Short mmCIF file of N, CA and C in Angstrom, two decimals:
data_model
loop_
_atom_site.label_atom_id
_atom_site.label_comp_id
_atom_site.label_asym_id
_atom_site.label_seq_id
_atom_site.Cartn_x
_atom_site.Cartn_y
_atom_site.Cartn_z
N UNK A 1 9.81 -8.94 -36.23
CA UNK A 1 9.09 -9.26 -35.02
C UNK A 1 9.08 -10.77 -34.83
N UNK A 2 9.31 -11.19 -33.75
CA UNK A 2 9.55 -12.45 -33.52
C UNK A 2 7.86 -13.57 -33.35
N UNK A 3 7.39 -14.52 -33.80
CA UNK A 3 6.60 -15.22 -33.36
C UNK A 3 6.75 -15.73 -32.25
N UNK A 4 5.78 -15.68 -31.71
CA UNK A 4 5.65 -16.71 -30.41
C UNK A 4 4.61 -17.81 -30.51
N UNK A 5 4.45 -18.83 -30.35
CA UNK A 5 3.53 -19.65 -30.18
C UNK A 5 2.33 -19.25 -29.25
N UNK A 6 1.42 -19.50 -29.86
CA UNK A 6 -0.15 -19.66 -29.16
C UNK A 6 -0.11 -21.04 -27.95
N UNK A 7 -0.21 -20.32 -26.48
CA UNK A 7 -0.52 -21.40 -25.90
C UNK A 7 -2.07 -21.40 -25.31
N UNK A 8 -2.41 -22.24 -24.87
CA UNK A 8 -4.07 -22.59 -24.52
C UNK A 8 -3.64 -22.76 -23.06
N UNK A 9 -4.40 -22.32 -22.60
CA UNK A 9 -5.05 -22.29 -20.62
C UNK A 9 -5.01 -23.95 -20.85
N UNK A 10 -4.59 -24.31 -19.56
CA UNK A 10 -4.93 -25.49 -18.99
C UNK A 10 -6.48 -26.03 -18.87
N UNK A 11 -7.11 -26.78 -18.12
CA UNK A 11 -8.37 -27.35 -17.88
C UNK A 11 -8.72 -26.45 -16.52
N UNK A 12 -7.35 -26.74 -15.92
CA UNK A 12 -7.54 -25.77 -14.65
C UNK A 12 -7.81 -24.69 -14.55
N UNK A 13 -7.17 -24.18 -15.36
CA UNK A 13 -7.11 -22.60 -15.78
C UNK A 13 -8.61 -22.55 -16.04
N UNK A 14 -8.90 -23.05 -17.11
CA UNK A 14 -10.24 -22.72 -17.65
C UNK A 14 -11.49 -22.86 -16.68
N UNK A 15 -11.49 -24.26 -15.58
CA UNK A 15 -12.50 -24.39 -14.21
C UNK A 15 -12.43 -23.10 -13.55
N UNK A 16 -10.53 -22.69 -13.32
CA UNK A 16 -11.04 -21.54 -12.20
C UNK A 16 -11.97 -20.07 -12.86
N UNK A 17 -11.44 -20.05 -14.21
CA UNK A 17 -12.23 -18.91 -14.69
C UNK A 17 -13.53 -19.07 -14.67
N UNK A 18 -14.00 -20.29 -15.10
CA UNK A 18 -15.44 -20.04 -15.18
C UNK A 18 -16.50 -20.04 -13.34
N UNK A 19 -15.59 -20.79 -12.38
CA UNK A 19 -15.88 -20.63 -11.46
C UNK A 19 -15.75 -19.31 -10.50
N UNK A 20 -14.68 -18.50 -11.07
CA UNK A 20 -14.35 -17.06 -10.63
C UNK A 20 -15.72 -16.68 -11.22
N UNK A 21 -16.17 -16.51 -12.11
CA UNK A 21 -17.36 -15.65 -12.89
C UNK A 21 -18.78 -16.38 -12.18
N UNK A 22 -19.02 -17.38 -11.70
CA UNK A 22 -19.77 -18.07 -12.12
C UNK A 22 -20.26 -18.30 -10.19
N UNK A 23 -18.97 -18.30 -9.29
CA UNK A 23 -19.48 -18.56 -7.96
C UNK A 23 -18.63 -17.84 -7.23
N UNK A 24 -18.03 -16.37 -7.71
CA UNK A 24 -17.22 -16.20 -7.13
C UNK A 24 -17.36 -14.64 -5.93
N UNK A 25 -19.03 -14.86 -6.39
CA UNK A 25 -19.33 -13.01 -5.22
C UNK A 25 -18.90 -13.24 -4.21
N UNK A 26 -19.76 -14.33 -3.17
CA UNK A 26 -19.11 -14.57 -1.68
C UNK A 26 -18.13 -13.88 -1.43
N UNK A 27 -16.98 -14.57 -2.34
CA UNK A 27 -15.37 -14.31 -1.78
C UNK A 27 -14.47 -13.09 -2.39
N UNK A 28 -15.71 -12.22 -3.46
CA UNK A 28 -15.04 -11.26 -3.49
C UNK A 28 -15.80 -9.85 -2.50
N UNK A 29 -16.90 -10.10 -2.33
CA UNK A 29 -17.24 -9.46 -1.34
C UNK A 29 -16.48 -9.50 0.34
N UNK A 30 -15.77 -10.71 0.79
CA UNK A 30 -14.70 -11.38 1.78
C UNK A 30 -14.08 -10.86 1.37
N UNK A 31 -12.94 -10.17 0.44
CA UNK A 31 -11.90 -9.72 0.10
C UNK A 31 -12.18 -7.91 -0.02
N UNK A 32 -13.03 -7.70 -0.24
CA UNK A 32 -13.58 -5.93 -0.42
C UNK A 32 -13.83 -5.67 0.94
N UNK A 33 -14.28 -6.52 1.39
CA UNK A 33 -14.62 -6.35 3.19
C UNK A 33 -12.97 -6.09 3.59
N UNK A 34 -12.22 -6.98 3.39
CA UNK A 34 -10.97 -6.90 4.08
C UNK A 34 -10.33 -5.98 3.74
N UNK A 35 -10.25 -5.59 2.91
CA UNK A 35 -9.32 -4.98 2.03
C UNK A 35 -9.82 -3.24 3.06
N UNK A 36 -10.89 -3.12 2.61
CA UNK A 36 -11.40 -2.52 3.38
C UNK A 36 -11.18 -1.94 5.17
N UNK A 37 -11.05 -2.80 5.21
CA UNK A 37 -10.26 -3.31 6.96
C UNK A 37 -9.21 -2.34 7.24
N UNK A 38 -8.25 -3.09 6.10
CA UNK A 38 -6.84 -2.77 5.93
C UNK A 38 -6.98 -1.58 5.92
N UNK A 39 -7.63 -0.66 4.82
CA UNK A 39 -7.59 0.75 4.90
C UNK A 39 -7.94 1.48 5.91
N UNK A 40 -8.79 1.00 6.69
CA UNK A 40 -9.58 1.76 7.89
C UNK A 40 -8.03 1.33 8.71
N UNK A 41 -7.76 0.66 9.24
CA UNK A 41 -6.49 0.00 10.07
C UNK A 41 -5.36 1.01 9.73
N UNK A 42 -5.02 1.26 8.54
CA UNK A 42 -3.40 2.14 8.41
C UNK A 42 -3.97 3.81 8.49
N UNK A 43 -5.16 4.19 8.08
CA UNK A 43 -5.45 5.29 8.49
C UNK A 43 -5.82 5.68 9.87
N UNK A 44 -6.45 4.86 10.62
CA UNK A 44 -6.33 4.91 11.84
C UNK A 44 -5.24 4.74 12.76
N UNK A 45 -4.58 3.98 11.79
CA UNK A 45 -3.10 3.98 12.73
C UNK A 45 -1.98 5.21 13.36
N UNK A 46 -2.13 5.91 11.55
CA UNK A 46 -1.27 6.65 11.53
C UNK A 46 -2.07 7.92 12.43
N UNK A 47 -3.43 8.10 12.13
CA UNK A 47 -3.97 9.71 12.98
C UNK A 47 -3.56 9.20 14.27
N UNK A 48 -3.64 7.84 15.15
CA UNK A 48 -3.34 7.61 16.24
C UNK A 48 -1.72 7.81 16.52
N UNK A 49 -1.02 7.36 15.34
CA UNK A 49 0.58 7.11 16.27
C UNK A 49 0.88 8.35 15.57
N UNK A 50 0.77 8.97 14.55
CA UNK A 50 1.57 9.84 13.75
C UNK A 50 0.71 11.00 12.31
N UNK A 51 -0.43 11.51 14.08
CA UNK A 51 -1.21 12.41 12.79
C UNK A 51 -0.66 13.70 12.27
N UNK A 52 -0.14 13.65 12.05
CA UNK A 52 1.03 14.90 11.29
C UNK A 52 0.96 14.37 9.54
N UNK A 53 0.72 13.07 9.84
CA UNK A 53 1.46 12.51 8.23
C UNK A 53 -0.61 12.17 8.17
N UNK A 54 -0.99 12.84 6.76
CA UNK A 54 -2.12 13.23 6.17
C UNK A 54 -2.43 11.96 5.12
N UNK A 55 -3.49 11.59 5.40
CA UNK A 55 -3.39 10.39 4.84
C UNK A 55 -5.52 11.08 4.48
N UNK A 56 -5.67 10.34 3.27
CA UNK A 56 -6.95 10.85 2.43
C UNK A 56 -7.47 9.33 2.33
N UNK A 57 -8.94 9.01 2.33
CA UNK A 57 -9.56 7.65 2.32
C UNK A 57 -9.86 7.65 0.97
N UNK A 58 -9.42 6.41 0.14
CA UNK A 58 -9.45 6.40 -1.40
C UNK A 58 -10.75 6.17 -1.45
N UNK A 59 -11.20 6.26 -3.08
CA UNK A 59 -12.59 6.13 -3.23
C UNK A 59 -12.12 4.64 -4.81
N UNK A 60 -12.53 3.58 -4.69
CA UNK A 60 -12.42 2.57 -6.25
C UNK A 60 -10.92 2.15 -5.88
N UNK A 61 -10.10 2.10 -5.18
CA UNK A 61 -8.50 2.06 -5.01
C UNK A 61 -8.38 1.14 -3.88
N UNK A 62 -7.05 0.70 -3.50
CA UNK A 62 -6.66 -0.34 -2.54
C UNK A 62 -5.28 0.53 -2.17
N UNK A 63 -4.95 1.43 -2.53
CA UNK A 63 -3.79 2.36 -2.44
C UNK A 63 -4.02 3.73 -2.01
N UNK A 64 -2.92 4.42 -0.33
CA UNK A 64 -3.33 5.15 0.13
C UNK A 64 -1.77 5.98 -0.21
N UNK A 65 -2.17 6.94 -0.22
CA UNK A 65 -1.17 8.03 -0.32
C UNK A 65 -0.97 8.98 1.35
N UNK A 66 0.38 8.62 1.46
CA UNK A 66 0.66 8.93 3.16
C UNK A 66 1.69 10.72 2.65
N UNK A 67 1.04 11.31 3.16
CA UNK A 67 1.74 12.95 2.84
C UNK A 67 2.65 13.16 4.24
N UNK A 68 4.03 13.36 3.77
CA UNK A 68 4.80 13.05 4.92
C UNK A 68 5.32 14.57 5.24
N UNK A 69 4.57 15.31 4.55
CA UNK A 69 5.30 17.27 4.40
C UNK A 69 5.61 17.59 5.86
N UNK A 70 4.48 17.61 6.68
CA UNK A 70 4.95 18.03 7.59
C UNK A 70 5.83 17.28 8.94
N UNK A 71 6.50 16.92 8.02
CA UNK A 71 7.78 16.25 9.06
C UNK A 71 8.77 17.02 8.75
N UNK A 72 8.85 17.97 8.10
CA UNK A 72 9.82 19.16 7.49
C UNK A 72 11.12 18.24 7.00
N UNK A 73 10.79 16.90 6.54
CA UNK A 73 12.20 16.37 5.85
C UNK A 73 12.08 16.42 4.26
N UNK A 74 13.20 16.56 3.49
CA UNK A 74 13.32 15.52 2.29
C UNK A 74 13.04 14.89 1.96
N UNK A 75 12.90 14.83 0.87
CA UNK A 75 11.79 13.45 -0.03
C UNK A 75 13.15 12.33 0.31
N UNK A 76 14.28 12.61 0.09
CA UNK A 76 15.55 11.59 -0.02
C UNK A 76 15.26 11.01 2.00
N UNK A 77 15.47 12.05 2.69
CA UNK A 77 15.14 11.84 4.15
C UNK A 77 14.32 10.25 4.79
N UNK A 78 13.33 10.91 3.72
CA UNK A 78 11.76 10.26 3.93
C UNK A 78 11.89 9.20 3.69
N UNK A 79 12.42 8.93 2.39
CA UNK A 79 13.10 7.65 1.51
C UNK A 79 13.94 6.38 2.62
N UNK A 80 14.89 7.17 2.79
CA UNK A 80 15.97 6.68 3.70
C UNK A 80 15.18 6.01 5.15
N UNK A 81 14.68 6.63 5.73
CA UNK A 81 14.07 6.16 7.18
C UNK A 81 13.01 5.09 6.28
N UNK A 82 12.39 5.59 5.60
CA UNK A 82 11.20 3.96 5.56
C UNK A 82 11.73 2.98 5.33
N UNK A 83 12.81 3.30 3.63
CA UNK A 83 13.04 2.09 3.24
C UNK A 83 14.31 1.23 3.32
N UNK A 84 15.27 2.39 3.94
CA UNK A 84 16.60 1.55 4.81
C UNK A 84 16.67 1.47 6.25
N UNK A 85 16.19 2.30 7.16
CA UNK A 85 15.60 2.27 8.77
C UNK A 85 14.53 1.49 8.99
N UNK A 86 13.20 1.25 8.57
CA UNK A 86 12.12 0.71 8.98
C UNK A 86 12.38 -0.39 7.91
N UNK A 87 12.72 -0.75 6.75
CA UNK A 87 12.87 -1.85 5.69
C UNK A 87 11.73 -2.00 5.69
N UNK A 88 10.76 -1.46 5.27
CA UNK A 88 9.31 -1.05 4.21
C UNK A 88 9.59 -0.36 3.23
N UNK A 89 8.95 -1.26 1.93
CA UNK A 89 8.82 -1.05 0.78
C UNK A 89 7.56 -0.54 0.78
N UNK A 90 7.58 0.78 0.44
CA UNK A 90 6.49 1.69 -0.07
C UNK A 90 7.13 1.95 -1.50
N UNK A 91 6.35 3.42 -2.25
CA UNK A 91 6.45 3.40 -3.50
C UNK A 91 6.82 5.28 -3.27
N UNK A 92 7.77 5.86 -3.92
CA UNK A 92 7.97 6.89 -3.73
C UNK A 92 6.99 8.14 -5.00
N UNK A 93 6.62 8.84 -4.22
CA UNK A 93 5.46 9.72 -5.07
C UNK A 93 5.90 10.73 -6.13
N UNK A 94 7.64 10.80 -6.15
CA UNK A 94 8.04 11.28 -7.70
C UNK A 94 8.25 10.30 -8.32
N UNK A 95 7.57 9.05 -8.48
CA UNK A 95 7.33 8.31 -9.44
C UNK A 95 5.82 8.64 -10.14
N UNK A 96 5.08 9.36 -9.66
CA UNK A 96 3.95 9.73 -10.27
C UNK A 96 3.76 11.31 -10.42
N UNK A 97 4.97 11.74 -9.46
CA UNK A 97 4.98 13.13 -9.40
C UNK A 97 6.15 13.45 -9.06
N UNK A 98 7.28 13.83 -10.44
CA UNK A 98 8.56 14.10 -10.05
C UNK A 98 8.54 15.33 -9.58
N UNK A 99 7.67 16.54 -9.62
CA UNK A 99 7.90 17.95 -9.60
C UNK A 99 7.52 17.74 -7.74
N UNK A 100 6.16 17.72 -7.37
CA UNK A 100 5.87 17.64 -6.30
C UNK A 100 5.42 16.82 -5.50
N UNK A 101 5.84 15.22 -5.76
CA UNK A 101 5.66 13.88 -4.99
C UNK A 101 6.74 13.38 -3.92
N UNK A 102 7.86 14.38 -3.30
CA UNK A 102 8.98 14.47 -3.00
C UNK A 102 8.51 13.84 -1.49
N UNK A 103 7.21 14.41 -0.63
CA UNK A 103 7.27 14.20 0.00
C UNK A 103 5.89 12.86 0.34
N UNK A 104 5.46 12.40 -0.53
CA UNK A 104 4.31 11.38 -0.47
C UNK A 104 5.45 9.83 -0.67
N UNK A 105 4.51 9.15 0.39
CA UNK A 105 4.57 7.50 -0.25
C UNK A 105 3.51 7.16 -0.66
N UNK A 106 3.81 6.19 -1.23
CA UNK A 106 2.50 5.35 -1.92
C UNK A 106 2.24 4.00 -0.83
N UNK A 107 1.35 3.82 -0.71
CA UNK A 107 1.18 1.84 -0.11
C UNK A 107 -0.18 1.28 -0.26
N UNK A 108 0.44 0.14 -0.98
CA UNK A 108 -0.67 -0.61 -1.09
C UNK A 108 -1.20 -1.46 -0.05
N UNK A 109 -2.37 -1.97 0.10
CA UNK A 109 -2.78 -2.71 1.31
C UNK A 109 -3.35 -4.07 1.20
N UNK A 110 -3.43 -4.51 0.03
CA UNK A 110 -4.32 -6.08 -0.23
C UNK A 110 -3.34 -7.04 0.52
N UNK A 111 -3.08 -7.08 1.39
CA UNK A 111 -2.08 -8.15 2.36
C UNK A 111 -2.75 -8.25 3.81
N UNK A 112 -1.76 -9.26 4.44
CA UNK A 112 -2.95 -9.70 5.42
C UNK A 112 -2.23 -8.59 6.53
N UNK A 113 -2.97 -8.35 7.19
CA UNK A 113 -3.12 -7.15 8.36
C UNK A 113 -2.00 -7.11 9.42
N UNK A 114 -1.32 -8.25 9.48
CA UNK A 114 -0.72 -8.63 10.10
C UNK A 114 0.98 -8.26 9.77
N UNK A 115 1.04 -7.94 8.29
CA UNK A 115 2.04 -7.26 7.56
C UNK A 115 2.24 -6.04 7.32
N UNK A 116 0.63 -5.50 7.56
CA UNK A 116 0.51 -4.19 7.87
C UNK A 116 0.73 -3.56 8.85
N UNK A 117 0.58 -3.85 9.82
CA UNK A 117 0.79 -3.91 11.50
C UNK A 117 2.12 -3.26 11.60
N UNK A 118 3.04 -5.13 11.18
CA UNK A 118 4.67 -4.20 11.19
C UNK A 118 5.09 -3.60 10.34
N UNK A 119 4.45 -3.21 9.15
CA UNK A 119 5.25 -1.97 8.22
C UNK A 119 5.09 -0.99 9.12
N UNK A 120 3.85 -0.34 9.52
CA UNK A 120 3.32 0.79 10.27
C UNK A 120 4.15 1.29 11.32
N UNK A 121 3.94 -0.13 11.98
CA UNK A 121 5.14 0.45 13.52
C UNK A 121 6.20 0.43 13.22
N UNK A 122 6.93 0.22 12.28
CA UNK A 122 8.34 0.10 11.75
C UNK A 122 8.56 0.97 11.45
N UNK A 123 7.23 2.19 10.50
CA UNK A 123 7.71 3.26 9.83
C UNK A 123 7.63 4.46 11.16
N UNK A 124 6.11 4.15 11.92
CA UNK A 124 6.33 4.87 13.27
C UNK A 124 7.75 5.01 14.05
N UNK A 125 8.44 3.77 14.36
CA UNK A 125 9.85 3.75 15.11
C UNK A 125 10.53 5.12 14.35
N UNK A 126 10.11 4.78 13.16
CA UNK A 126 11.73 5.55 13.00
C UNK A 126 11.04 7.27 12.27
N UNK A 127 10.26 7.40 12.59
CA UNK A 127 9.79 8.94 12.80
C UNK A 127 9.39 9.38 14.15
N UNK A 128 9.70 8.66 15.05
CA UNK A 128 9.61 9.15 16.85
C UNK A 128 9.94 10.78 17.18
N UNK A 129 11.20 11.00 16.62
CA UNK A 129 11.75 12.23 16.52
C UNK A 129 10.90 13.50 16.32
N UNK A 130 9.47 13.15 15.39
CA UNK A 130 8.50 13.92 14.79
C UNK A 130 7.38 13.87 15.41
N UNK A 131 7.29 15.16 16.35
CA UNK A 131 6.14 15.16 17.03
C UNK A 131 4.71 16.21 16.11
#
């Protein structure tokens, strides 16, 4: 087994930690708020542009699981239109479920809203076909 050297946190390092612990509710409550946002925003999006695709409100999570079954495609299908047609990187759900994740994406949302916006309508464009 190889050694590695012990390195030590910077000064910086060490201010922001103790200031993360020490003054940091404000802005994580600002960030749970948003984050928050975000989720209300892509679930509302989708019952508005594309309620076919079943989407569940997480509970402790920042990650929504979009159920794409009833678009009667392929998990490969599904694949193809998000992430070579719309060029959104989602996370494919036989990575957590090879037997029956064929037809779920995964997406995370801690980004600013504004990135969310165009993944959404990007992935909307290219399921038009699916009423």
């Amino acid at each position: 087994m190889k050694d590695y050297p012990m390195t030590m946190p910077t000064p910086f390092a060490i201010a922001g930690q103790i200031a993360a612990y020490t003054e940091g509710d404000e802005w994580m409550e600002q960030v749970c708020e948003y984050i928050e946002g975000n989720l209300d925003f892509v679930i509302d999006f989708f019952a508005r542009e594309m309620p076919w695709v079943k989407i569940a409100k997480p509970e402790g999570t920042y990650c929504l699981w979009l159920d794409f079954t009833a678009s009667g495609l392929s998990g490969d299908e599904i694949h193809d239109r998000i992430y070579n047609k719309a060029n959104v990187l989602l996370q494919d759900g036989t990575v957590h479920d090879p037997i029956e994740g064929h037809c779920f994406q995964r997406m995370c949302v801690p980004c600013a809203r504004s990135v969310l916006e165009t993944a959404c309508k990007r992935i909307a464009k290219e399921f038009e076909d699916i009423k």
